[in-house]
Amino acid sequence: MVIATHPDQALRMLADPTADEKRLLGAFTYSRNPTVLHTDTSLLPRSPKARASWNYRMTGCEPSTAPVHVSYDMERLQRLPAGSGYVVTLGGDTGIAPDRVVERMVYEHPVYTPASVAAQKELPRLNTGVTAYAGAWHGWGFHEDGCRSGVEAARSLGVDW
Ligand SMILES: Cc1cc2nc3c(=O)[nH]c(=O)nc-3n(C[C@H](O)[C@H](O)[C@H](O)COP(=O)(O)OP(=O)(O)OC[C@H]3O[C@@H](n4cnc5c(N)ncnc54)[C@H](O)[C@@H]3O)c2cc1C
């Protein structure tokens, strides 16, 4: 069986976790990130030529007090028709015109700490041949990391892909 949830969710699902499962799955924490789908393109660089798929904006110079926004230009990322103006912004709704908001979500992202990075190296110990774990938290939190961990989980259960 492959458990492909976040590690804190996996730990809550286990009726009788082993010491290694408690220690290694418990080493990962997640941050909750308010996310807004909207059409306020003022969150992107003014010049379309300066726009990237991911665009960050700091509302001040001090990172500890000024929230950082990351805005995804969905037109570019999803090849939407020019002018549709869809943007996904992480990090709060400061500066987003309320009448341009389409949907609000909350997503969770893994927080990388020395303890979680050290735990990653030991994750293969959790694969018993009966259960295995998968998810982007096995790597740096990207799609490719999730995919690679799924292949590894299958391999630990005797399936090559
Ligand atoms: C807005 C946003 C943009 C992103 N953009 C990119 C990008 O451009 N490129 C990139 O590489 N990555 C991107 N990411 C990151 C990437 O999407 C995630 O890292 C990836 O989806 C995480 O995969 P995962 O399998 O670890 O977790 P998830 O995709 O979160 O899967 C965990 C699953 O476990 C399920 N689950 C939870 N509890 C239980 C339970 N008790 N029983 C059964 N199932 C349960 C959940 O429903 C969920 O389906 C983005 C993330 C966000 C939020």
mmCIF file of C-alpha atoms and ligand atoms in Angstrom:
data_model
loop_
_atom_site.group_PDB
_atom_site.id
_atom_site.type_symbol
_atom_site.label_atom_id
_atom_site.label_comp_id
_atom_site.label_asym_id
_atom_site.label_seq_id
_atom_site.Cartn_x
_atom_site.Cartn_y
_atom_site.Cartn_z
ATOM 1 C CA MET A 1 0.000 0.000 0.000
ATOM 2 C CA VAL A 2 1.299 3.458 -0.894
ATOM 3 C CA ILE A 3 0.380 6.296 1.471
ATOM 4 C CA ALA A 4 0.653 9.448 -0.660
ATOM 5 C CA THR A 5 -0.593 12.105 1.765
ATOM 6 C CA HIS A 6 1.453 14.783 3.516
ATOM 7 C CA PRO A 7 3.543 13.219 6.328
ATOM 8 C CA ASP A 8 1.548 14.806 9.174
ATOM 9 C CA GLN A 9 -1.661 13.457 7.586
ATOM 10 C CA ALA A 10 -0.031 10.029 7.160
ATOM 11 C CA LEU A 11 0.982 9.952 10.816
ATOM 12 C CA ARG A 12 -2.582 10.737 11.885
ATOM 13 C CA MET A 13 -3.857 7.851 9.720
ATOM 14 C CA LEU A 14 -1.643 5.251 11.424
ATOM 15 C CA ALA A 15 -3.279 3.427 14.338
ATOM 16 C CA ASP A 16 0.024 2.119 15.684
ATOM 17 C CA PRO A 17 2.990 4.009 14.147
ATOM 18 C CA THR A 18 6.491 2.617 14.666
ATOM 19 C CA ALA A 19 9.168 4.701 16.395
ATOM 20 C CA ASP A 20 10.727 5.444 12.965
ATOM 21 C CA GLU A 21 7.359 6.504 11.521
ATOM 22 C CA LYS A 22 6.777 8.850 14.467
ATOM 23 C CA ARG A 23 10.284 10.298 14.249
ATOM 24 C CA LEU A 24 10.626 10.631 10.474
ATOM 25 C CA LEU A 25 7.058 11.573 9.496
ATOM 26 C CA GLY A 26 6.955 13.881 12.521
ATOM 27 C CA ALA A 27 10.032 15.788 11.319
ATOM 28 C CA PHE A 28 8.052 17.603 8.588
ATOM 29 C CA THR A 29 5.891 20.664 9.115
ATOM 30 C CA TYR A 30 3.697 22.541 6.657
ATOM 31 C CA SER A 31 2.830 26.224 6.317
ATOM 32 C CA ARG A 32 -0.713 27.277 5.442
ATOM 33 C CA ASN A 33 -0.786 29.659 2.502
ATOM 34 C CA PRO A 34 -3.885 31.676 1.633
ATOM 35 C CA THR A 35 -4.203 31.639 -2.148
ATOM 36 C CA VAL A 36 -6.358 33.825 -4.384
ATOM 37 C CA LEU A 37 -7.425 33.275 -8.002
ATOM 38 C CA HIS A 38 -8.150 36.733 -9.438
ATOM 39 C CA THR A 39 -7.900 38.958 -12.503
ATOM 40 C CA ASP A 40 -6.036 41.932 -10.978
ATOM 41 C CA THR A 41 -2.941 42.032 -13.195
ATOM 42 C CA SER A 42 -1.495 44.939 -11.151
ATOM 43 C CA LEU A 43 0.054 42.166 -9.002
ATOM 44 C CA LEU A 44 2.273 41.341 -12.008
ATOM 45 C CA PRO A 45 5.130 43.537 -13.286
ATOM 46 C CA ARG A 46 3.724 46.530 -15.213
ATOM 47 C CA SER A 47 5.621 45.709 -18.381
ATOM 48 C CA PRO A 48 4.349 42.457 -19.958
ATOM 49 C CA LYS A 49 7.922 41.811 -21.147
ATOM 50 C CA ALA A 50 9.084 41.731 -17.506
ATOM 51 C CA ARG A 51 6.492 39.108 -16.537
ATOM 52 C CA ALA A 52 7.564 35.580 -15.735
ATOM 53 C CA SER A 53 5.506 32.493 -14.893
ATOM 54 C CA TRP A 54 6.198 33.151 -11.206
ATOM 55 C CA ASN A 55 6.510 36.797 -10.083
ATOM 56 C CA TYR A 56 7.332 37.890 -6.552
ATOM 57 C CA ARG A 57 6.559 41.206 -4.927
ATOM 58 C CA MET A 58 7.552 42.472 -1.484
ATOM 59 C CA THR A 59 5.317 45.084 0.061
ATOM 60 C CA GLY A 60 8.289 46.537 2.002
ATOM 61 C CA CYS A 61 12.003 46.052 2.546
ATOM 62 C CA GLU A 62 11.822 44.037 5.764
ATOM 63 C CA PRO A 63 10.865 40.389 5.040
ATOM 64 C CA SER A 64 9.796 39.713 8.633
ATOM 65 C CA THR A 65 7.094 42.408 8.565
ATOM 66 C CA ALA A 66 6.276 42.832 4.866
ATOM 67 C CA PRO A 67 4.396 39.921 3.293
ATOM 68 C CA VAL A 68 5.883 38.447 0.138
ATOM 69 C CA HIS A 69 3.436 37.743 -2.659
ATOM 70 C CA VAL A 70 4.122 35.183 -5.343
ATOM 71 C CA SER A 71 1.843 35.656 -8.343
ATOM 72 C CA TYR A 72 1.531 33.074 -11.058
ATOM 73 C CA ASP A 73 0.724 34.487 -14.492
ATOM 74 C CA MET A 74 -1.839 31.840 -15.466
ATOM 75 C CA GLU A 75 -2.071 33.129 -19.046
ATOM 76 C CA ARG A 76 1.561 32.188 -19.548
ATOM 77 C CA LEU A 77 1.514 29.010 -17.438
ATOM 78 C CA GLN A 78 -1.685 27.529 -18.855
ATOM 79 C CA ARG A 79 -1.491 29.131 -22.324
ATOM 80 C CA LEU A 80 -4.851 30.823 -21.756
ATOM 81 C CA PRO A 81 -6.175 33.230 -24.400
ATOM 82 C CA ALA A 82 -4.313 36.584 -24.345
ATOM 83 C CA GLY A 83 -6.132 39.147 -22.220
ATOM 84 C CA SER A 84 -7.937 36.650 -19.983
ATOM 85 C CA GLY A 85 -5.779 38.029 -17.140
ATOM 86 C CA TYR A 86 -6.017 35.164 -14.669
ATOM 87 C CA VAL A 87 -3.506 35.379 -11.827
ATOM 88 C CA VAL A 88 -2.982 33.104 -8.800
ATOM 89 C CA THR A 89 -1.430 34.900 -5.824
ATOM 90 C CA LEU A 90 0.052 33.213 -2.742
ATOM 91 C CA GLY A 91 0.704 35.067 0.492
ATOM 92 C CA GLY A 92 -2.511 36.970 1.151
ATOM 93 C CA ASP A 93 -4.793 39.358 -0.667
ATOM 94 C CA THR A 94 -3.074 42.679 0.081
ATOM 95 C CA GLY A 95 -3.344 44.884 -3.009
ATOM 96 C CA ILE A 96 -5.817 42.660 -4.876
ATOM 97 C CA ALA A 97 -8.946 44.562 -5.938
ATOM 98 C CA PRO A 98 -11.838 42.769 -4.134
ATOM 99 C CA ASP A 99 -14.068 42.890 -7.231
ATOM 100 C CA ARG A 100 -11.402 40.984 -9.185
ATOM 101 C CA VAL A 101 -11.332 37.995 -6.822
ATOM 102 C CA VAL A 102 -12.655 34.783 -8.421
ATOM 103 C CA GLU A 103 -11.906 32.222 -5.665
ATOM 104 C CA ARG A 104 -10.019 31.900 -2.393
ATOM 105 C CA MET A 105 -8.232 28.710 -1.311
ATOM 106 C CA VAL A 106 -5.782 27.629 1.394
ATOM 107 C CA TYR A 107 -2.898 25.357 0.387
ATOM 108 C CA GLU A 108 -0.174 23.829 2.482
ATOM 109 C CA HIS A 109 3.499 23.824 1.551
ATOM 110 C CA PRO A 110 6.276 21.827 3.251
ATOM 111 C CA VAL A 111 8.634 23.898 5.423
ATOM 112 C CA TYR A 112 12.237 22.787 4.994
ATOM 113 C CA THR A 113 14.306 22.729 8.186
ATOM 114 C CA PRO A 114 17.617 21.015 9.017
ATOM 115 C CA ALA A 115 15.545 18.306 10.778
ATOM 116 C CA SER A 116 13.251 17.646 7.806
ATOM 117 C CA VAL A 117 16.131 17.610 5.307
ATOM 118 C CA ALA A 118 17.996 15.131 7.557
ATOM 119 C CA ALA A 119 14.848 12.985 7.835
ATOM 120 C CA GLN A 120 14.501 12.846 4.025
ATOM 121 C CA LYS A 121 17.696 10.779 3.800
ATOM 122 C CA GLU A 122 16.168 8.135 6.083
ATOM 123 C CA LEU A 123 12.749 7.903 4.407
ATOM 124 C CA PRO A 124 13.588 4.671 2.519
ATOM 125 C CA ARG A 125 13.692 2.972 5.977
ATOM 126 C CA LEU A 126 9.911 3.381 6.144
ATOM 127 C CA ASN A 127 9.290 1.209 3.077
ATOM 128 C CA THR A 128 8.565 -2.236 4.473
ATOM 129 C CA GLY A 129 7.564 -4.098 1.318
ATOM 130 C CA VAL A 130 3.954 -3.829 2.539
ATOM 131 C CA THR A 131 3.637 -0.069 2.970
ATOM 132 C CA ALA A 132 5.500 2.785 1.294
ATOM 133 C CA TYR A 133 5.203 6.565 1.367
ATOM 134 C CA ALA A 134 5.171 9.047 -1.510
ATOM 135 C CA GLY A 135 4.780 12.779 -1.973
ATOM 136 C CA ALA A 136 6.595 15.913 -3.070
ATOM 137 C CA TRP A 137 7.958 16.237 0.508
ATOM 138 C CA HIS A 138 10.469 13.465 -0.359
ATOM 139 C CA GLY A 139 12.238 16.124 -2.463
ATOM 140 C CA TRP A 140 11.922 19.903 -2.821
ATOM 141 C CA GLY A 141 8.125 20.051 -3.058
ATOM 142 C CA PHE A 142 7.764 20.107 -6.850
ATOM 143 C CA HIS A 143 5.686 17.919 -9.137
ATOM 144 C CA GLU A 144 8.799 16.037 -10.246
ATOM 145 C CA ASP A 145 9.628 15.196 -6.623
ATOM 146 C CA GLY A 146 6.159 13.731 -6.104
ATOM 147 C CA CYS A 147 6.453 11.735 -9.325
ATOM 148 C CA ARG A 148 9.910 10.409 -8.472
ATOM 149 C CA SER A 149 8.807 9.372 -4.979
ATOM 150 C CA GLY A 150 5.842 7.498 -6.464
ATOM 151 C CA VAL A 151 8.153 5.547 -8.749
ATOM 152 C CA GLU A 152 10.425 4.758 -5.770
ATOM 153 C CA ALA A 153 7.427 3.640 -3.688
ATOM 154 C CA ALA A 154 6.280 1.314 -6.478
ATOM 155 C CA ARG A 155 9.821 -0.037 -6.835
ATOM 156 C CA SER A 156 9.979 -0.809 -3.101
ATOM 157 C CA LEU A 157 6.839 -2.923 -3.597
ATOM 158 C CA GLY A 158 8.429 -4.795 -6.504
ATOM 159 C CA VAL A 159 6.980 -2.846 -9.446
ATOM 160 C CA ASP A 160 9.302 -1.251 -12.026
ATOM 161 C CA TRP A 161 8.100 1.636 -14.155
HETATM 162 C C1 LIG B 1 -0.782 27.281 -5.988
HETATM 163 C C2 LIG B 1 0.296 26.233 -6.161
HETATM 164 C C3 LIG B 1 1.072 26.256 -7.302
HETATM 165 C C4 LIG B 1 2.057 25.289 -7.507
HETATM 166 N N1 LIG B 1 2.817 25.328 -8.658
HETATM 167 C C5 LIG B 1 3.728 24.369 -8.878
HETATM 168 C C6 LIG B 1 4.479 24.368 -10.092
HETATM 169 O O1 LIG B 1 4.331 25.243 -10.946
HETATM 170 N N2 LIG B 1 5.397 23.378 -10.293
HETATM 171 C C7 LIG B 1 5.603 22.396 -9.354
HETATM 172 O O2 LIG B 1 6.448 21.516 -9.587
HETATM 173 N N3 LIG B 1 4.913 22.385 -8.206
HETATM 174 C C8 LIG B 1 3.978 23.338 -7.943
HETATM 175 N N4 LIG B 1 3.263 23.336 -6.785
HETATM 176 C C9 LIG B 1 3.581 22.328 -5.801
HETATM 177 C C10 LIG B 1 2.921 20.997 -6.138
HETATM 178 O O3 LIG B 1 1.645 21.209 -6.671
HETATM 179 C C11 LIG B 1 2.775 20.272 -4.882
HETATM 180 O O4 LIG B 1 4.042 20.200 -4.282
HETATM 181 C C12 LIG B 1 2.316 18.840 -5.148
HETATM 182 O O5 LIG B 1 1.000 18.810 -5.604
HETATM 183 C C13 LIG B 1 2.367 18.106 -3.838
HETATM 184 O O6 LIG B 1 2.087 16.770 -4.135
HETATM 185 P P1 LIG B 1 1.891 15.748 -2.975
HETATM 186 O O7 LIG B 1 1.490 14.465 -3.635
HETATM 187 O O8 LIG B 1 3.069 15.749 -2.055
HETATM 188 O O9 LIG B 1 0.686 16.343 -2.108
HETATM 189 P P2 LIG B 1 -0.818 16.682 -2.549
HETATM 190 O O10 LIG B 1 -0.922 16.996 -3.991
HETATM 191 O O11 LIG B 1 -1.275 17.719 -1.560
HETATM 192 O O12 LIG B 1 -1.563 15.291 -2.296
HETATM 193 C C14 LIG B 1 -1.885 14.821 -1.002
HETATM 194 C C15 LIG B 1 -3.224 14.106 -1.158
HETATM 195 O O13 LIG B 1 -3.531 13.435 0.054
HETATM 196 C C16 LIG B 1 -4.951 13.461 0.174
HETATM 197 N N5 LIG B 1 -5.320 13.166 1.567
HETATM 198 C C17 LIG B 1 -5.103 13.939 2.663
HETATM 199 N N6 LIG B 1 -5.544 13.303 3.756
HETATM 200 C C18 LIG B 1 -6.053 12.111 3.343
HETATM 201 C C19 LIG B 1 -6.663 11.008 4.011
HETATM 202 N N7 LIG B 1 -6.834 11.007 5.336
HETATM 203 N N8 LIG B 1 -7.047 9.944 3.273
HETATM 204 C C20 LIG B 1 -6.849 9.917 1.924
HETATM 205 N N9 LIG B 1 -6.282 10.946 1.233
HETATM 206 C C21 LIG B 1 -5.897 12.017 1.946
HETATM 207 C C22 LIG B 1 -5.312 14.876 -0.243
HETATM 208 O O14 LIG B 1 -6.684 14.979 -0.588
HETATM 209 C C23 LIG B 1 -4.398 15.054 -1.452
HETATM 210 O O15 LIG B 1 -5.007 14.646 -2.666
HETATM 211 C C24 LIG B 1 2.266 24.282 -6.554
HETATM 212 C C25 LIG B 1 1.475 24.250 -5.385
HETATM 213 C C26 LIG B 1 0.500 25.224 -5.200
HETATM 214 C C27 LIG B 1 -0.350 25.168 -3.950
#
